[in-house]
XYZ file of C-alpha atoms in Angstrom:
652
model
C 120.375 143.713 90.011
C 123.180 142.131 92.080
C 124.049 138.545 91.332
C 122.644 136.032 93.777
C 124.857 134.808 96.560
C 125.972 131.210 96.272
C 124.217 128.875 98.636
C 126.207 127.371 101.504
C 127.261 123.800 100.923
C 124.567 121.402 102.024
C 122.123 124.242 102.539
C 119.406 122.423 100.658
C 119.486 119.622 103.195
C 118.709 121.820 106.174
C 115.103 121.888 107.332
C 113.058 125.043 106.885
C 110.322 126.168 109.200
C 111.191 123.485 111.740
C 110.574 120.540 109.400
C 113.122 117.832 108.744
C 113.184 114.832 106.471
C 112.318 111.499 108.138
C 114.909 108.767 108.524
C 115.354 106.331 105.691
C 112.901 103.477 105.748
C 110.206 105.481 107.496
C 108.124 106.222 104.433
C 105.702 103.902 102.726
C 105.807 104.005 98.920
C 109.220 105.701 98.712
C 110.441 106.792 95.334
C 113.318 109.057 94.454
C 112.137 112.677 94.705
C 112.447 114.807 91.600
C 113.265 118.486 91.669
C 110.233 119.244 89.499
C 107.699 117.752 91.864
C 109.440 119.004 95.000
C 109.806 122.546 93.705
C 106.423 123.786 94.997
C 107.117 122.152 98.375
C 110.454 123.915 98.711
C 108.933 127.162 97.546
C 106.258 126.873 100.251
C 108.861 126.313 102.945
C 111.146 129.125 101.737
C 108.388 131.755 101.676
C 108.663 132.657 105.390
C 112.460 133.103 105.130
C 113.970 136.558 105.153
C 114.898 138.349 101.957
C 118.568 137.744 102.674
C 117.996 134.040 103.218
C 116.126 133.756 99.937
C 119.003 135.286 97.988
C 121.351 132.710 99.527
C 119.378 129.805 98.066
C 120.797 128.236 94.950
C 118.089 128.646 92.302
C 119.648 126.041 90.042
C 119.302 123.428 92.762
C 115.539 123.879 92.496
C 114.993 124.536 88.830
C 117.547 122.655 86.753
C 115.567 119.431 86.393
C 112.180 121.056 85.983
C 113.103 122.594 82.682
C 113.147 119.307 80.834
C 109.397 119.099 81.339
C 108.878 122.198 79.157
C 110.008 122.168 75.500
C 110.631 125.937 75.547
C 113.166 125.520 78.371
C 111.071 127.366 80.947
C 108.686 126.025 83.531
C 105.033 127.199 83.423
C 105.656 129.547 86.371
C 108.774 130.977 84.725
C 106.804 131.601 81.544
C 104.167 133.460 83.558
C 106.792 135.617 85.258
C 108.569 136.329 81.974
C 105.278 137.467 80.449
C 104.724 139.839 83.371
C 108.278 141.153 83.056
C 107.541 141.924 79.424
C 104.498 143.863 80.622
C 106.766 145.983 82.834
C 105.616 144.572 86.187
C 107.842 144.879 89.253
C 108.286 142.038 91.759
C 105.512 143.196 94.086
C 103.060 143.485 91.195
C 104.036 140.015 89.971
C 103.444 138.592 93.450
C 99.981 140.161 93.597
C 99.157 139.042 90.059
C 100.102 135.402 90.675
C 98.993 135.216 94.306
C 102.393 134.088 95.610
C 104.888 135.500 98.087
C 107.361 138.249 97.238
C 110.266 136.021 98.247
C 108.998 133.327 95.896
C 108.906 135.833 93.020
C 112.495 136.867 93.702
C 113.569 133.258 93.713
C 111.853 132.641 90.377
C 113.364 135.790 88.848
C 116.882 134.725 89.854
C 116.288 131.269 88.379
C 114.883 132.832 85.211
C 117.930 135.070 84.764
C 120.228 132.108 85.152
C 118.208 130.001 82.731
C 118.292 132.764 80.100
C 121.947 133.531 80.898
C 121.223 137.204 81.510
C 121.893 139.616 84.359
C 118.990 142.076 84.262
C 115.329 142.463 83.341
C 115.905 144.234 80.028
C 118.117 141.420 78.788
C 115.606 138.851 80.055
C 112.755 140.470 78.126
C 114.849 140.710 74.958
C 115.985 137.112 75.277
C 112.423 136.005 76.012
C 111.167 137.470 72.755
C 113.417 135.060 70.859
C 112.208 131.957 72.690
C 110.086 129.506 70.754
C 106.846 129.161 72.698
C 105.600 125.605 72.856
C 102.754 124.068 74.872
C 103.997 123.295 78.394
C 103.772 119.785 79.798
C 101.450 119.104 82.701
C 103.042 119.128 86.135
C 102.805 115.658 87.608
C 102.054 116.498 91.241
C 100.632 119.208 93.464
C 100.871 120.087 97.133
C 97.644 119.770 99.058
C 96.317 120.273 102.575
C 94.609 117.034 103.532
C 92.788 115.781 106.623
C 94.690 113.079 108.456
C 94.337 111.001 111.608
C 97.465 110.129 113.596
C 97.750 107.248 116.060
C 100.903 107.307 118.174
C 101.835 104.339 120.393
C 104.757 103.864 122.774
C 106.110 100.871 124.665
C 107.639 101.245 128.125
C 111.400 101.672 127.923
C 113.699 99.866 127.835
C 111.550 97.750 125.515
C 112.174 94.047 125.121
C 113.217 93.068 121.567
C 110.249 90.673 121.288
C 107.802 93.443 122.181
C 109.414 95.922 119.813
C 109.437 93.400 116.972
C 105.779 92.513 117.481
C 104.808 96.199 117.630
C 106.446 97.050 114.309
C 105.350 93.836 112.620
C 101.726 94.484 113.561
C 101.833 98.152 112.579
C 103.526 97.354 109.255
C 100.755 94.909 108.430
C 98.112 97.465 109.395
C 99.794 100.175 107.322
C 99.772 97.963 104.235
C 96.172 96.866 104.797
C 94.788 100.335 105.554
C 96.970 102.321 103.095
C 98.407 104.208 106.061
C 101.857 105.696 106.574
C 104.091 104.193 109.273
C 106.826 106.144 111.051
C 109.020 103.936 113.245
C 110.851 105.520 116.177
C 112.979 102.700 117.514
C 115.111 104.924 119.737
C 112.031 105.656 121.861
C 110.218 102.318 121.295
C 107.386 104.194 119.615
C 105.632 104.515 116.271
C 103.109 106.686 114.457
C 100.434 105.456 112.059
C 99.023 108.171 109.775
C 95.683 107.643 108.046
C 94.384 109.718 105.141
C 97.606 110.418 103.258
C 96.926 108.072 100.369
C 93.150 108.470 100.531
C 90.826 110.104 103.055
C 87.857 108.078 104.310
C 85.146 108.853 106.832
C 86.191 105.718 108.725
C 89.820 106.776 109.324
C 89.186 107.694 112.966
C 87.573 104.291 113.562
C 90.354 102.511 111.668
C 92.821 104.139 114.044
C 90.900 102.898 117.098
C 90.755 99.390 115.685
C 94.471 99.544 114.861
C 95.230 100.447 118.480
C 93.178 97.466 119.637
C 94.946 95.178 117.138
C 98.341 96.217 118.537
C 97.141 95.672 122.110
C 95.740 92.233 121.240
C 98.909 91.180 119.395
C 101.156 92.116 122.309
C 98.787 90.445 124.777
C 99.228 87.117 122.959
C 102.983 87.037 123.543
C 104.174 84.370 126.011
C 106.035 87.017 128.004
C 104.173 89.482 130.166
C 102.529 91.956 127.813
C 103.784 95.553 128.038
C 101.606 98.435 129.169
C 101.036 100.730 126.206
C 100.611 104.490 126.092
C 98.831 106.089 123.149
C 97.671 109.326 121.594
C 95.088 109.849 118.871
C 94.318 113.136 117.160
C 93.512 114.602 113.762
C 94.151 117.688 111.670
C 95.647 118.809 108.379
C 98.820 117.687 106.628
C 100.577 119.200 103.621
C 101.102 116.314 101.218
C 102.500 115.955 97.698
C 99.749 114.371 95.604
C 99.463 113.153 92.043
C 97.172 115.396 90.054
C 94.502 112.718 89.834
C 94.836 111.432 93.366
C 97.195 109.289 95.377
C 100.264 110.254 97.374
C 103.335 110.866 95.211
C 105.617 109.520 97.945
C 107.659 112.707 98.246
C 106.440 114.930 101.056
C 104.313 114.866 104.206
C 104.393 117.785 106.648
C 102.045 118.006 109.620
C 102.004 119.334 113.159
C 99.406 116.654 113.958
C 102.204 114.096 114.340
C 103.878 116.049 117.139
C 100.494 116.620 118.803
C 99.798 112.882 118.846
C 103.221 112.286 120.381
C 102.523 114.936 123.023
C 99.323 113.092 123.936
C 101.352 109.906 124.395
C 103.667 111.714 126.789
C 100.675 112.776 128.909
C 98.780 109.484 128.759
C 98.731 107.221 131.792
C 99.986 103.651 131.271
C 97.364 101.569 129.492
C 95.475 104.643 128.234
C 94.854 106.053 124.761
C 94.413 109.823 125.064
C 92.298 111.622 122.451
C 92.877 115.138 121.161
C 89.908 117.442 120.663
C 89.929 117.062 116.842
C 89.635 113.282 117.237
C 86.760 113.718 119.691
C 85.029 116.027 117.224
C 85.382 113.466 114.425
C 83.937 110.699 116.605
C 81.001 112.945 117.447
C 80.356 114.054 113.875
C 80.968 110.784 112.010
C 80.010 108.179 114.601
C 76.686 106.432 115.071
C 75.924 108.175 118.380
C 74.296 111.491 119.093
C 76.698 114.431 119.580
C 78.522 114.513 122.894
C 79.110 110.791 123.441
C 82.784 110.625 122.437
C 85.171 110.154 125.393
C 88.422 112.032 126.000
C 90.379 108.898 126.921
C 90.037 105.145 126.426
C 91.732 102.160 128.039
C 93.522 99.934 125.526
C 91.760 96.963 127.091
C 88.352 98.403 126.087
C 89.164 99.246 122.461
C 87.443 96.110 121.198
C 84.225 98.120 121.560
C 83.361 101.232 119.599
C 83.086 104.343 121.835
C 79.382 104.916 121.281
C 76.545 105.703 123.644
C 72.978 106.914 123.866
C 72.221 110.544 123.146
C 70.700 111.349 126.551
C 68.619 114.204 125.150
C 71.285 115.561 122.813
C 69.822 114.210 119.581
C 69.751 116.530 116.583
C 66.178 117.481 115.587
C 64.825 115.526 112.606
C 64.002 118.681 110.688
C 62.910 118.217 107.087
C 62.258 114.473 107.323
C 58.530 114.474 108.108
C 57.576 112.354 105.079
C 60.255 109.742 105.774
C 59.322 109.592 109.459
C 55.656 109.087 108.617
C 56.479 106.225 106.229
C 58.799 104.475 108.692
C 56.430 104.788 111.637
C 53.568 103.448 109.509
C 55.695 100.420 108.584
C 56.605 99.942 112.228
C 52.956 100.076 113.272
C 51.958 97.575 110.557
C 54.737 95.241 111.683
C 53.628 95.538 115.310
C 50.007 94.754 114.517
C 50.939 91.783 112.334
C 53.338 90.372 114.923
C 50.892 90.857 117.801
C 48.191 88.908 115.963
C 50.462 85.971 115.104
C 54.244 86.443 115.063
C 54.982 83.224 113.148
C 52.219 83.777 110.636
C 53.219 87.370 109.810
C 53.787 87.619 106.082
C 54.713 90.226 103.519
C 58.025 91.772 102.555
C 59.785 92.964 105.742
C 62.695 94.664 103.944
C 63.170 98.464 103.922
C 66.044 100.343 102.264
C 67.141 103.865 103.234
C 69.539 105.497 100.776
C 71.407 108.770 101.145
C 74.833 110.335 100.966
C 76.888 110.958 104.087
C 75.305 113.614 106.267
C 71.716 113.154 105.108
C 70.544 111.620 108.399
C 70.418 107.840 107.838
C 71.873 107.002 111.252
C 69.665 109.589 112.946
C 66.551 107.954 111.448
C 67.782 104.539 112.606
C 68.187 105.728 116.187
C 64.765 107.362 116.132
C 63.052 104.239 114.820
C 64.776 102.010 117.392
C 63.645 104.309 120.208
C 60.128 104.453 118.816
C 59.958 100.666 118.616
C 61.020 100.436 122.259
C 58.317 102.922 123.228
C 55.757 100.661 121.520
C 56.932 97.692 123.576
C 58.989 96.085 120.825
C 62.556 94.815 120.765
C 65.272 96.334 118.549
C 68.512 94.816 117.249
C 70.702 97.658 116.004
C 73.963 96.924 114.152
C 76.487 99.251 112.495
C 78.923 98.163 109.776
C 82.615 98.963 109.465
C 84.967 97.936 106.640
C 87.190 94.975 107.343
C 88.003 91.482 106.120
C 86.017 89.295 103.757
C 82.803 89.580 105.776
C 83.052 93.161 106.982
C 82.855 94.068 110.647
C 79.661 94.547 112.664
C 79.103 96.305 115.983
C 76.060 96.426 118.252
C 74.641 99.868 118.903
C 74.819 101.533 121.397
C 77.131 99.190 123.342
C 79.756 99.165 120.571
C 80.418 95.448 121.134
C 81.650 93.529 118.073
C 79.469 90.787 116.630
C 80.314 88.098 114.105
C 78.591 87.644 110.754
C 76.943 84.307 111.732
C 75.467 85.918 114.858
C 73.922 88.689 112.768
C 72.363 86.168 110.387
C 71.059 84.157 113.332
C 69.446 87.305 114.749
C 67.542 87.747 111.491
C 66.467 84.136 111.104
C 65.646 83.168 114.672
C 62.159 83.434 116.176
C 62.635 84.888 119.647
C 58.950 84.896 120.533
C 59.059 88.631 121.225
C 56.516 90.850 119.540
C 57.325 93.273 116.703
C 61.083 92.915 116.480
C 63.080 95.470 114.515
C 66.488 94.667 112.989
C 68.569 97.640 111.811
C 71.845 97.338 109.891
C 73.361 100.776 109.284
C 76.074 101.747 106.745
C 75.736 98.632 104.598
C 77.744 100.270 101.797
C 80.876 99.485 103.838
C 80.316 95.742 103.385
C 81.707 93.635 100.527
C 79.130 93.287 97.744
C 78.714 89.536 98.268
C 78.078 89.993 101.998
C 75.517 92.732 101.377
C 73.686 90.474 98.922
C 73.486 87.658 101.479
C 72.354 90.120 104.141
C 69.537 91.502 101.977
C 68.440 88.007 100.929
C 68.326 86.889 104.562
C 66.336 89.989 105.477
C 63.801 89.411 102.711
C 63.095 85.909 104.073
C 62.491 87.049 107.656
C 59.094 86.482 109.252
C 57.613 88.574 112.031
C 60.360 91.208 111.923
C 60.918 94.532 110.212
C 64.361 94.685 108.568
C 65.854 98.129 107.935
C 69.068 98.468 105.898
C 70.817 101.764 105.140
C 73.511 102.598 102.587
C 74.604 105.393 100.305
C 73.071 103.462 97.437
C 71.863 99.886 96.984
C 73.054 98.229 93.799
C 70.731 96.648 91.288
C 70.172 92.929 91.734
C 69.441 93.006 95.452
C 66.048 91.764 96.687
C 63.362 94.369 96.109
C 62.259 96.021 99.387
C 58.713 96.808 100.406
C 59.803 100.442 100.548
C 62.867 102.381 99.433
C 63.417 105.809 100.993
C 65.897 108.163 99.344
C 67.134 110.988 101.551
C 67.806 114.129 99.531
C 68.670 117.669 100.506
C 66.305 119.572 102.750
C 65.157 123.109 101.965
C 66.913 126.350 102.876
C 64.137 127.184 105.335
C 64.385 123.745 106.974
C 68.153 124.086 107.410
C 67.705 127.528 108.952
C 65.060 126.075 111.274
C 67.448 123.286 112.293
C 70.206 125.775 113.109
C 67.790 127.937 115.096
C 66.633 124.874 117.059
C 70.222 123.983 117.969
C 70.832 127.544 119.086
C 67.667 127.597 121.175
C 68.638 124.320 122.851
C 71.934 125.745 124.031
C 70.040 128.130 126.418
C 72.991 130.452 126.543
C 73.193 133.826 124.778
C 76.085 134.420 122.465
C 76.548 137.493 120.356
C 77.887 136.133 117.115
C 77.651 132.340 117.044
C 75.671 129.232 117.793
C 76.916 127.411 120.866
C 78.196 123.852 120.820
C 75.332 121.599 121.908
C 77.611 119.029 123.557
C 78.285 118.821 127.288
C 81.686 119.809 128.599
C 83.995 116.792 128.595
C 86.816 116.360 131.118
C 90.037 117.438 129.428
C 93.202 115.618 130.522
C 95.653 118.334 131.609
C 95.568 121.164 129.090
C 96.258 119.124 125.973
C 92.791 119.114 124.458
C 92.299 122.861 124.733
C 95.828 123.558 123.524
C 95.248 121.252 120.579
C 92.042 123.062 119.662
C 93.670 126.482 120.055
C 96.572 125.472 117.843
C 94.199 124.176 115.205
C 92.316 127.466 115.184
C 95.518 129.491 114.942
C 96.669 127.516 111.907
C 93.233 127.562 110.350
C 93.037 131.299 110.774
C 95.644 131.678 108.035
C 93.401 129.921 105.519
C 90.838 131.971 103.598
C 87.433 130.460 104.387
C 83.812 131.589 104.612
C 83.888 132.162 108.377
C 80.426 132.567 109.826
C 81.699 133.766 113.188
C 81.397 137.470 112.326
C 77.735 137.287 111.296
C 75.018 138.521 113.628
C 72.904 136.050 115.562
C 69.820 136.874 113.498
C 71.562 136.351 110.157
C 73.531 133.270 111.195
C 70.885 130.565 110.480
C 70.344 131.880 106.957
C 74.085 132.116 106.273
C 74.680 128.573 107.509
C 71.737 127.367 105.425
C 73.343 128.972 102.382
C 76.661 127.202 103.002
C 75.109 123.854 103.989
C 72.968 123.814 100.823
C 70.489 121.283 102.167
C 72.815 118.778 103.896
C 71.807 118.354 107.586
C 75.263 117.272 108.804
C 76.847 120.309 107.174
C 74.368 122.573 108.955
C 74.945 120.919 112.349
C 78.743 121.073 112.075
C 78.801 124.646 110.781
C 76.523 125.679 113.643
C 78.660 123.845 116.158
C 81.829 125.535 114.906
C 80.309 128.875 113.942
C 83.041 130.908 115.637
C 85.906 129.016 113.964
C 88.041 130.539 111.226
C 87.957 127.484 108.973
C 85.578 124.861 107.693
C 85.220 122.157 110.408
C 87.615 119.246 110.046
C 84.693 116.810 110.007
C 83.327 118.405 106.828
C 86.769 118.472 105.255
C 86.922 114.723 105.891
C 83.476 114.096 104.372
C 84.175 116.191 101.280
C 87.752 114.940 100.975
C 86.566 111.332 101.096
C 84.214 111.973 98.203
C 86.852 113.787 96.147
C 89.441 111.057 96.735
C 86.991 108.562 95.263
C 86.980 110.509 91.987
C 90.073 110.511 89.708
C 89.709 114.196 88.839
C 92.409 116.734 87.984
C 93.145 118.546 91.245
C 95.049 121.413 89.626
C 92.114 122.222 87.348
C 89.606 122.080 90.213
C 91.817 124.209 92.425
C 92.090 126.878 89.749
C 88.312 126.828 89.284
C 87.883 127.212 93.054
C 90.020 130.348 93.343
C 87.052 132.597 92.695
C 83.367 132.361 93.466
C 82.596 133.880 90.057
C 81.925 131.502 87.151
C 84.852 130.773 84.854
C 85.432 128.885 81.609
C 87.700 125.989 80.707
C 89.655 128.364 78.468
C 90.295 130.723 81.378
C 91.486 127.828 83.542
C 93.826 126.629 80.785
C 95.205 130.145 80.358
C 95.801 130.528 84.105
C 97.538 127.154 84.334
C 99.496 127.728 81.102
C 98.322 124.340 79.862
C 96.736 122.907 76.748
C 93.061 123.894 76.374
C 92.177 120.418 75.113
C 93.628 118.725 78.218
C 91.952 121.164 80.590
C 88.660 120.882 78.686
C 88.693 117.097 79.051
C 89.375 117.424 82.797
C 86.469 119.862 83.136
C 84.088 117.489 81.353
C 85.117 114.682 83.716
C 84.388 116.911 86.717
C 80.959 117.750 85.297
C 80.182 114.071 84.694
C 81.252 113.276 88.287
C 78.835 115.843 89.700
C 81.519 118.214 90.992
C 81.157 121.042 88.468
C 78.162 122.305 86.520
C 77.586 124.860 83.762
C 75.183 127.763 83.980
C 73.087 129.064 81.096
C 75.965 131.247 79.928
C 78.454 128.360 79.937
C 80.201 129.440 83.143
C 81.515 126.745 85.475
C 80.277 126.478 89.075
C 80.782 123.941 91.857
C 77.623 121.995 92.628
C 77.989 122.745 96.346
C 79.423 125.926 97.916
C 81.397 124.016 100.562
C 82.945 121.850 97.865
C 84.506 124.930 96.318
C 85.659 126.226 99.701
C 87.288 122.939 100.731
C 89.105 122.599 97.396
C 90.304 126.193 97.622
C 91.390 125.696 101.231
C 93.378 122.598 100.242
C 95.596 124.561 97.866
C 99.227 125.295 98.713
C 101.140 127.781 96.542
């Protein structure tokens, strides 16, 4: 085999695949990159290069520091390749065996030869037989595809120094508070704020909207005339270097979403925040409104309000919640009768708790009950919580107007004289614990009103409600019925997919469609359980199988049935849950590579790691409700989409 060509001087600093390192000072949480942790990132970028280009890369530049992590002198990947060389495998067979690119294999082989100080395969195998095999150390970071939300803001140029200083000061404070990543672009008087790198949350899209309003408000308070901002907001996937148990390692972030947000800024009119289609989809899926209410553009001056609205006939059917609906409507009727007889004398516990994980339909039940109360002649006060500050943030639904904590308490305590009032506070789990306790205590003392609070779970020690409803998974048949109902509502035949139930929104220029097309083209490279090729008759059952009883999963899969990847909204929901669990991502990713059950020993063997360490990581995943064992001891993911999202997140 010919010796590798020496790399050109400075070759390692050139970007690959169109990516370049950011300027110094642009990254939050900087630490000096190590060759060991950056090796997979470089490998990923070098894969598309030609065979000639790969041979020009200096293998020592990538591998020399990684070896210290392995007592035997070889990295785990090098040990795997050496074992396959001993078995007589050629490069193509090694690539197929390990699931990596042929160029990557060649790069590893060159590095292996240099490490062993040999020039051919026969010498490498002979030298490898003399190596003392010792347990490899765990790699400290992995590359991962993660959902992110990008807010891009630009000042008019030339920008005044006071305006530029206030912009970056405000964004720096927001980045620290929200664990976001700030990229300053002083040459163009612009900046990007990236949410979801450190930890994904279902509120990232709303945090971005509130951040845009905070910047607008800060600049408006300046004594000089406030500048007219332009903004872009979109979402998508980023390739990020992550610690194995969560948290950004501070080394790498690569995403086309950043350039898409900047393109939206370039198209936005002065004073306007333009939204990409992925951001609109997230607002629709994760907001408090019915699908189809999210706008395509917002004025900065209106960002104090959440972009919500009434469903106007687009509400998702409440399939599978007949028992919960009957209980809530009975409570509403009892409250109405008691209030009509004597509002001030109405007694009894007015407090109701609804518990359920994201996607189980808590907000949908709240909207239904508020509408039902209005139909009965009552008055509803509907609030939605968002995280923020010591008291949390509250917004009125459906207007989206912010409301202060004292005003919410006053609404509960005051006697308006109206009959059968209903007070709803949705997403209470986003409030600080002390605030939630005060809220529940105030609700329990209310007279003449029905108080409905929702959360993922209410902690022990809160006032006991008159009724606690726990929303679990609905049946396979109910999910299939829900999907069929959405398809029937669309009133438009389609051969292989369920149509989107939202109305067509005005798209500014061609950005939104181009954004969606680009997302699909990237997603098409990711192996996922696409439902777009299934017949119309089989589609509801297939979606029901993937949704596994979660209504939101069914709705989003039906809405995006023709897509090549799992909808971004579901990646956000699942990613938010996984980021809240300090589990070993490398172990989970290996377990997710096949739908067949596997054992901890098989995972340890595939990762070339200690069985005891992998076994402990598996037990933690089981305790967290991510993995489960079957009767034969095989490991499965508790939800089929959980496995698919984890597998999709992997980057070789």
